[in-house]
Amino acid sequence: MHSYIHKVKYYETDKMGITHHSNYVRWMEEARMDFLSSVGFGMRILEDSGIASPVVSLECRYLRTTTFDDEIRIDIALESYSGVKLVMVYRMTDTATGNEVMTAKSTHCFINQSGKPIAVKRTHPDFDLALRSLVEPR
């Protein structure tokens, strides 16, 4: 489990003063980028080595609203990894209240610069080993 903090910006809120739902997906990406960097494989490193990891599916459960200046802790974990597919899980919590505001899951594949699927174990064994060591036990 890895944690990332995001403070809600004014521009992320709508006319009603609550965070627009699309911003939570952006925060998931911020947390995912931070997670990958923390294990030594930030997106710059991955892209420079020819790996892209697009989202192939996304599930979100919005539980409570957030507003400007709220501090949100995003706990992120690697749920599963098959060598060609990666599943990340997220839990967002308001740090002031302890209330859970969202849970989510994102699924990613791995492709090369030509957009063709790759098997990370074969093409980038060091990255494969790092991901396998991070899979959260069920």
Coordinates of N, CA, C and O in Angstrom, one line a residue:
M1 N 0.9 -1.2 0.0 CA 0.0 0.0 0.0 C 0.9 1.2 0.0 O 1.9 1.3 0.7
H2 N 0.5 2.2 -0.8 CA 1.3 3.4 -1.0 C 0.2 4.6 -0.8 O -0.9 4.4 -1.2
S3 N 0.6 5.6 -0.1 CA -0.3 6.8 0.1 C 0.2 8.0 -0.6 O 1.4 8.2 -0.7
Y4 N -0.7 8.8 -1.1 CA -0.4 10.0 -1.8 C -1.5 11.1 -1.3 O -2.6 10.7 -1.1
I5 N -1.0 12.3 -1.1 CA -1.9 13.3 -0.6 C -2.2 14.3 -1.7 O -1.3 14.8 -2.4
H6 N -3.5 14.6 -1.9 CA -4.0 15.7 -2.9 C -4.8 16.7 -2.1 O -5.8 16.3 -1.4
K7 N -4.5 17.9 -2.3 CA -5.3 19.0 -1.7 C -6.3 19.5 -2.8 O -5.8 19.9 -3.9
V8 N -7.6 19.5 -2.6 CA -8.5 19.9 -3.6 C -8.3 21.4 -4.0 O -8.3 22.3 -3.1
K9 N -8.2 21.6 -5.2 CA -8.0 23.0 -5.8 C -9.4 23.6 -6.1 O -10.3 22.9 -6.3
Y10 N -9.4 24.9 -6.0 CA -10.6 25.7 -6.3 C -11.2 25.3 -7.7 O -12.4 25.1 -7.8
Y11 N -10.3 25.3 -8.6 CA -10.8 25.1 -10.0 C -11.3 23.6 -10.2 O -11.9 23.3 -11.2
E12 N -11.1 22.7 -9.3 CA -11.6 21.4 -9.4 C -13.0 21.3 -8.9 O -13.6 20.2 -9.0
T13 N -13.6 22.4 -8.4 CA -14.9 22.3 -7.9 C -15.9 22.9 -8.9 O -15.5 23.6 -9.8
D14 N -17.2 22.6 -8.8 CA -18.2 23.1 -9.7 C -19.0 24.2 -9.1 O -18.7 24.7 -8.0
K15 N -20.0 24.6 -9.8 CA -20.9 25.8 -9.3 C -21.5 25.5 -7.9 O -21.7 26.4 -7.2
M16 N -21.7 24.2 -7.6 CA -22.2 23.9 -6.3 C -21.2 23.8 -5.2 O -21.5 23.6 -4.0
G17 N -19.9 24.0 -5.6 CA -18.8 24.1 -4.6 C -18.2 22.7 -4.3 O -17.4 22.6 -3.3
I18 N -18.7 21.7 -5.0 CA -18.1 20.3 -4.7 C -17.2 19.9 -5.9 O -17.3 20.4 -7.0
T19 N -16.3 19.0 -5.6 CA -15.4 18.5 -6.6 C -16.1 17.9 -7.7 O -16.9 17.0 -7.5
H20 N -15.8 18.3 -8.9 CA -16.4 17.6 -10.1 C -15.9 16.2 -10.2 O -14.7 15.9 -10.0
H21 N -16.7 15.3 -10.5 CA -16.4 13.8 -10.5 C -15.2 13.5 -11.4 O -14.5 12.5 -11.0
S22 N -15.0 14.2 -12.4 CA -13.9 13.8 -13.3 C -12.5 14.0 -12.7 O -11.5 13.4 -13.1
N23 N -12.4 14.9 -11.7 CA -11.1 15.1 -11.1 C -10.6 14.0 -10.3 O -9.4 13.8 -10.1
Y24 N -11.5 13.1 -9.8 CA -11.0 12.0 -9.0 C -10.2 11.0 -9.9 O -9.2 10.5 -9.4
V25 N -10.5 10.9 -11.1 CA -9.8 10.1 -12.1 C -8.4 10.7 -12.2 O -7.4 10.0 -12.3
R26 N -8.3 12.0 -12.3 CA -7.0 12.7 -12.4 C -6.1 12.4 -11.2 O -4.9 12.2 -11.3
W27 N -6.8 12.4 -10.0 CA -6.1 12.2 -8.8 C -5.5 10.7 -8.7 O -4.5 10.5 -8.2
M28 N -6.3 9.8 -9.3 CA -5.9 8.4 -9.4 C -4.6 8.3 -10.2 O -3.7 7.6 -9.8
E29 N -4.6 9.1 -11.3 CA -3.4 9.1 -12.1 C -2.2 9.7 -11.4 O -1.1 9.2 -11.4
E30 N -2.4 10.8 -10.7 CA -1.3 11.4 -9.9 C -0.8 10.4 -8.9 O 0.4 10.2 -8.7
A31 N -1.7 9.7 -8.2 CA -1.3 8.7 -7.2 C -0.5 7.5 -7.9 O 0.5 7.0 -7.3
R32 N -1.0 7.1 -9.0 CA -0.4 6.0 -9.7 C 1.0 6.4 -10.2 O 2.0 5.6 -10.1
M33 N 1.2 7.6 -10.7 CA 2.5 8.1 -11.1 C 3.5 8.2 -9.9 O 4.6 7.8 -10.0
D34 N 3.0 8.6 -8.8 CA 3.8 8.7 -7.6 C 4.2 7.3 -7.1 O 5.3 7.1 -6.7
F35 N 3.2 6.4 -7.2 CA 3.5 5.0 -6.8 C 4.6 4.4 -7.6 O 5.5 3.8 -7.1
L36 N 4.5 4.5 -9.0 CA 5.5 4.0 -9.9 C 6.9 4.6 -9.6 O 7.9 3.9 -9.6
S37 N 6.9 5.9 -9.4 CA 8.1 6.6 -9.1 C 8.8 6.1 -7.8 O 10.0 5.9 -7.7
S38 N 7.9 5.8 -6.8 CA 8.4 5.3 -5.5 C 9.1 4.0 -5.6 O 9.9 3.6 -4.7
V39 N 8.7 3.2 -6.6 CA 9.4 1.9 -6.8 C 10.4 1.9 -7.8 O 10.9 0.9 -8.3
G40 N 10.8 3.1 -8.3 CA 11.9 3.3 -9.2 C 11.6 3.2 -10.7 O 12.5 3.1 -11.5
F41 N 10.3 3.2 -11.0 CA 9.9 3.1 -12.4 C 8.9 4.2 -12.7 O 7.7 3.9 -13.1
G42 N 9.3 5.4 -12.6 CA 8.4 6.5 -13.0 C 8.1 6.5 -14.5 O 8.8 5.8 -15.2
M43 N 7.1 7.2 -14.9 CA 6.6 7.2 -16.3 C 7.7 7.7 -17.2 O 7.8 7.1 -18.3
R44 N 8.6 8.6 -16.8 CA 9.7 9.0 -17.7 C 10.6 7.8 -18.0 O 11.0 7.6 -19.2
I45 N 10.9 7.1 -17.0 CA 11.8 5.9 -17.2 C 11.1 4.9 -18.0 O 11.7 4.3 -19.0
L46 N 9.8 4.6 -17.8 CA 9.1 3.6 -18.6 C 9.0 4.0 -20.0 O 9.2 3.2 -20.9
E47 N 8.6 5.3 -20.2 CA 8.4 5.8 -21.6 C 9.8 5.8 -22.4 O 9.8 5.4 -23.5
D48 N 10.8 6.2 -21.7 CA 12.2 6.2 -22.3 C 12.6 4.7 -22.6 O 13.4 4.6 -23.6
S49 N 12.1 3.7 -21.9 CA 12.5 2.4 -22.2 C 11.4 1.7 -23.2 O 11.5 0.5 -23.4
G50 N 10.5 2.5 -23.7 CA 9.6 2.0 -24.7 C 8.3 1.4 -24.2 O 7.6 0.8 -24.9
I51 N 7.9 1.6 -22.9 CA 6.7 1.1 -22.3 C 5.7 2.2 -22.2 O 6.0 3.2 -21.6
A52 N 4.4 1.9 -22.6 CA 3.3 2.7 -22.3 C 2.3 1.8 -21.6 O 2.3 0.6 -21.7
S53 N 1.4 2.4 -20.7 CA 0.5 1.6 -20.0 C -0.9 2.3 -19.9 O -1.3 2.9 -18.9
P54 N -1.6 2.2 -21.0 CA -2.9 2.8 -21.1 C -4.0 2.1 -20.2 O -3.9 1.0 -19.9
V55 N -5.0 2.9 -19.8 CA -6.1 2.4 -19.0 C -7.0 1.7 -20.0 O -7.4 2.2 -21.0
V56 N -7.4 0.4 -19.6 CA -8.3 -0.3 -20.4 C -9.7 -0.4 -19.7 O -10.7 -0.7 -20.4
S57 N -9.8 -0.2 -18.4 CA -11.1 -0.1 -17.7 C -10.9 0.6 -16.4 O -9.8 0.7 -15.9
L58 N -12.0 1.2 -16.0 CA -12.0 2.0 -14.8 C -13.4 1.8 -14.1 O -14.4 1.8 -14.7
E59 N -13.3 1.6 -12.8 CA -14.5 1.4 -11.9 C -14.4 2.4 -10.8 O -13.3 2.5 -10.1
C60 N -15.4 3.2 -10.5 CA -15.4 4.2 -9.5 C -16.6 4.2 -8.6 O -17.7 4.0 -9.2
R61 N -16.5 4.2 -7.3 CA -17.6 4.4 -6.4 C -17.5 5.7 -5.6 O -16.5 5.8 -4.8
Y62 N -18.3 6.6 -5.9 CA -18.3 7.9 -5.2 C -19.1 7.8 -4.0 O -20.3 7.5 -4.0
L63 N -18.5 8.0 -2.8 CA -19.2 7.8 -1.5 C -19.6 9.1 -0.8 O -20.6 9.1 -0.2
R64 N -18.7 10.1 -0.9 CA -19.0 11.4 -0.3 C -18.4 12.5 -1.1 O -17.5 12.2 -1.9
T65 N -18.9 13.7 -1.0 CA -18.4 14.8 -1.8 C -17.1 15.4 -1.1 O -16.9 15.2 0.1
T66 N -16.3 16.1 -1.8 CA -15.2 16.8 -1.3 C -15.3 18.2 -1.8 O -16.1 18.5 -2.8
T67 N -14.7 19.2 -1.1 CA -14.8 20.6 -1.5 C -13.4 21.2 -1.5 O -12.4 20.6 -1.0
F68 N -13.4 22.5 -1.9 CA -12.1 23.2 -2.0 C -11.3 23.1 -0.7 O -11.9 23.3 0.4
D69 N -10.1 22.9 -0.8 CA -9.1 22.9 0.3 C -9.1 21.6 1.2 O -8.3 21.5 2.1
D70 N -10.0 20.7 0.9 CA -10.0 19.4 1.6 C -8.7 18.7 1.2 O -8.2 18.8 0.1
E71 N -8.1 18.0 2.2 CA -6.9 17.2 1.9 C -7.4 15.7 1.8 O -8.0 15.2 2.8
I72 N -7.0 15.1 0.7 CA -7.5 13.8 0.4 C -6.3 12.8 0.4 O -5.3 13.1 -0.4
R73 N -6.3 11.8 1.2 CA -5.3 10.8 1.1 C -5.7 9.7 0.2 O -6.9 9.2 0.3
I74 N -4.9 9.3 -0.8 CA -5.2 8.3 -1.7 C -4.3 7.1 -1.5 O -3.1 7.2 -1.6
D75 N -4.9 6.1 -1.0 CA -4.2 4.8 -0.7 C -4.3 4.0 -2.0 O -5.4 3.8 -2.5
I76 N -3.1 3.6 -2.5 CA -3.1 2.8 -3.8 C -2.3 1.6 -3.6 O -1.3 1.6 -2.9
A77 N -2.8 0.5 -4.2 CA -2.1 -0.8 -4.1 C -2.2 -1.5 -5.5 O -3.2 -1.3 -6.2
L78 N -1.3 -2.4 -5.7 CA -1.3 -3.2 -6.9 C -2.1 -4.5 -6.5 O -1.7 -5.3 -5.7
E79 N -3.3 -4.6 -7.1 CA -4.1 -5.7 -6.8 C -3.7 -7.0 -7.5 O -3.7 -8.1 -6.9
S80 N -3.4 -6.9 -8.8 CA -2.9 -8.0 -9.5 C -2.1 -7.6 -10.7 O -2.1 -6.4 -11.2
Y81 N -1.2 -8.5 -11.1 CA -0.3 -8.3 -12.2 C -0.1 -9.6 -12.9 O 0.3 -10.6 -12.2
S82 N -0.3 -9.7 -14.2 CA -0.2 -10.9 -14.9 C 1.0 -10.9 -15.9 O 1.3 -11.9 -16.6
G83 N 1.7 -9.8 -16.0 CA 2.8 -9.7 -17.0 C 2.4 -8.9 -18.2 O 3.2 -8.4 -18.9
V84 N 1.1 -8.9 -18.5 CA 0.5 -8.1 -19.6 C -0.6 -7.2 -19.1 O -1.0 -6.3 -19.8
K85 N -1.1 -7.4 -17.9 CA -2.2 -6.6 -17.4 C -1.9 -6.3 -15.9 O -1.4 -7.1 -15.2
L86 N -2.2 -5.0 -15.5 CA -2.0 -4.5 -14.2 C -3.3 -4.0 -13.7 O -4.0 -3.2 -14.4
V87 N -3.6 -4.3 -12.4 CA -4.9 -3.8 -11.8 C -4.5 -3.1 -10.5 O -3.8 -3.7 -9.6
M88 N -4.8 -1.8 -10.4 CA -4.6 -1.0 -9.3 C -5.9 -0.7 -8.5 O -6.9 -0.5 -9.2
V89 N -5.8 -0.7 -7.2 CA -7.0 -0.3 -6.4 C -6.7 1.0 -5.6 O -5.5 1.2 -5.2
Y90 N -7.7 1.8 -5.4 CA -7.6 3.1 -4.8 C -8.6 3.2 -3.7 O -9.8 2.8 -3.9
R91 N -8.2 3.9 -2.6 CA -9.2 4.3 -1.6 C -8.8 5.7 -1.2 O -7.7 6.0 -0.8
M92 N -9.8 6.6 -1.3 CA -9.6 8.0 -1.0 C -10.3 8.4 0.3 O -11.5 8.0 0.4
T93 N -9.6 9.1 1.1 CA -10.1 9.4 2.5 C -9.8 10.9 2.8 O -8.7 11.4 2.5
D94 N -10.8 11.6 3.3 CA -10.7 12.9 3.8 C -9.8 12.9 5.0 O -10.2 12.3 6.0
T95 N -8.7 13.5 5.0 CA -7.8 13.4 6.2 C -8.3 14.1 7.4 O -8.0 13.7 8.5
A96 N -9.1 15.1 7.3 CA -9.7 15.8 8.4 C -10.8 15.0 9.1 O -10.9 15.1 10.3
T97 N -11.6 14.4 8.3 CA -12.8 13.7 8.9 C -12.6 12.2 9.0 O -13.3 11.5 9.8
G98 N -11.7 11.6 8.2 CA -11.5 10.2 8.2 C -12.5 9.5 7.3 O -12.5 8.3 7.2
N99 N -13.4 10.3 6.7 CA -14.4 9.7 5.9 C -13.9 9.2 4.6 O -13.1 9.9 3.9
E100 N -14.3 8.0 4.2 CA -13.9 7.5 2.9 C -14.8 8.2 1.8 O -16.0 8.3 2.0
V101 N -14.2 8.8 0.8 CA -14.9 9.5 -0.2 C -15.0 8.8 -1.5 O -15.9 9.1 -2.3
M102 N -14.1 7.9 -1.8 CA -14.2 7.2 -3.1 C -13.4 5.9 -3.0 O -12.3 5.8 -2.3
T103 N -13.8 4.9 -3.7 CA -13.0 3.7 -4.0 C -13.0 3.5 -5.5 O -14.0 3.8 -6.2
A104 N -11.9 2.9 -6.0 CA -11.8 2.7 -7.4 C -10.9 1.6 -7.8 O -10.1 1.2 -6.9
K105 N -10.9 1.2 -9.0 CA -10.0 0.2 -9.6 C -9.7 0.6 -11.0 O -10.6 1.0 -11.8
S106 N -8.5 0.6 -11.4 CA -8.1 0.8 -12.8 C -7.3 -0.4 -13.3 O -6.5 -1.0 -12.6
T107 N -7.6 -0.8 -14.6 CA -6.9 -1.9 -15.2 C -6.1 -1.3 -16.4 O -6.6 -0.5 -17.1
H108 N -4.9 -1.7 -16.5 CA -3.9 -1.2 -17.5 C -3.3 -2.4 -18.3 O -3.1 -3.5 -17.7
C109 N -3.0 -2.1 -19.5 CA -2.2 -3.1 -20.3 C -0.8 -2.5 -20.6 O -0.6 -1.3 -20.2
F110 N 0.1 -3.2 -21.2 CA 1.4 -2.6 -21.6 C 1.5 -2.7 -23.1 O 1.3 -3.8 -23.7
I111 N 2.0 -1.6 -23.7 CA 2.2 -1.6 -25.1 C 3.5 -1.0 -25.4 O 4.1 -0.2 -24.6
N112 N 4.0 -1.2 -26.6 CA 5.3 -0.6 -27.0 C 5.0 0.7 -27.7 O 3.8 1.1 -27.8
Q113 N 6.0 1.4 -28.2 CA 5.8 2.7 -28.9 C 5.0 2.6 -30.2 O 4.4 3.6 -30.6
S114 N 4.8 1.4 -30.7 CA 4.0 1.2 -31.9 C 2.6 0.9 -31.6 O 1.8 0.7 -32.4
G115 N 2.3 0.8 -30.3 CA 0.9 0.5 -29.8 C 0.6 -1.0 -29.8 O -0.5 -1.4 -29.6
K116 N 1.6 -1.9 -29.9 CA 1.4 -3.3 -29.9 C 1.6 -3.8 -28.4 O 2.5 -3.4 -27.7
P117 N 0.8 -4.8 -28.0 CA 0.9 -5.3 -26.6 C 2.3 -6.0 -26.4 O 2.8 -6.5 -27.4
I118 N 2.8 -5.8 -25.2 CA 4.1 -6.5 -24.9 C 3.9 -7.3 -23.6 O 3.0 -7.0 -22.8
A119 N 4.7 -8.3 -23.5 CA 4.8 -9.1 -22.2 C 6.0 -8.5 -21.5 O 7.2 -8.7 -21.9
V120 N 5.8 -7.8 -20.4 CA 6.8 -7.1 -19.6 C 7.9 -8.1 -19.1 O 9.0 -7.7 -19.1
K121 N 7.5 -9.3 -18.8 CA 8.4 -10.3 -18.3 C 9.5 -10.5 -19.3 O 10.7 -10.7 -18.9
R122 N 9.2 -10.6 -20.5 CA 10.2 -10.9 -21.6 C 10.9 -9.6 -22.0 O 12.1 -9.6 -22.2
T123 N 10.2 -8.5 -22.1 CA 10.9 -7.3 -22.6 C 11.6 -6.4 -21.6 O 12.5 -5.7 -21.9
H124 N 11.1 -6.4 -20.3 CA 11.6 -5.6 -19.3 C 11.6 -6.4 -17.9 O 10.8 -6.1 -17.1
P125 N 12.5 -7.4 -17.8 CA 12.4 -8.3 -16.6 C 12.6 -7.6 -15.3 O 12.0 -8.0 -14.3
D126 N 13.4 -6.5 -15.3 CA 13.5 -5.8 -14.0 C 12.2 -5.1 -13.5 O 11.9 -5.2 -12.3
F127 N 11.5 -4.6 -14.5 CA 10.2 -4.0 -14.1 C 9.2 -5.0 -13.7 O 8.5 -4.9 -12.8
D128 N 9.2 -6.1 -14.4 CA 8.3 -7.3 -14.1 C 8.6 -7.8 -12.7 O 7.6 -7.9 -11.9
L129 N 9.8 -7.9 -12.3 CA 10.2 -8.4 -11.0 C 9.7 -7.4 -9.9 O 9.1 -7.8 -8.9
A130 N 9.9 -6.1 -10.2 CA 9.4 -5.1 -9.2 C 7.9 -5.2 -9.0 O 7.4 -5.1 -7.9
L131 N 7.2 -5.3 -10.1 CA 5.7 -5.4 -10.0 C 5.3 -6.7 -9.3 O 4.4 -6.6 -8.4
R132 N 5.9 -7.8 -9.6 CA 5.5 -9.0 -9.0 C 5.7 -9.0 -7.5 O 4.9 -9.5 -6.7
S133 N 6.7 -8.3 -7.0 CA 7.0 -8.2 -5.6 C 6.0 -7.3 -4.9 O 6.0 -7.3 -3.6
L134 N 5.2 -6.5 -5.6 CA 4.3 -5.5 -5.0 C 2.9 -6.0 -5.0 O 2.1 -5.3 -4.4
V135 N 2.5 -7.1 -5.6 CA 1.2 -7.5 -5.6 C 0.7 -7.8 -4.2 O 1.3 -8.5 -3.4
E136 N -0.4 -7.1 -3.8 CA -1.0 -7.2 -2.5 C -1.6 -8.6 -2.3 O -2.4 -9.1 -3.2
P137 N -1.3 -9.3 -1.3 CA -1.9 -10.6 -1.0 C -3.4 -10.5 -0.8 O -3.9 -9.5 -0.2
R138 N -4.2 -11.4 -1.2 CA -5.7 -11.3 -1.1 C -6.1 -12.0 0.2 O -5.5 -12.8 0.8

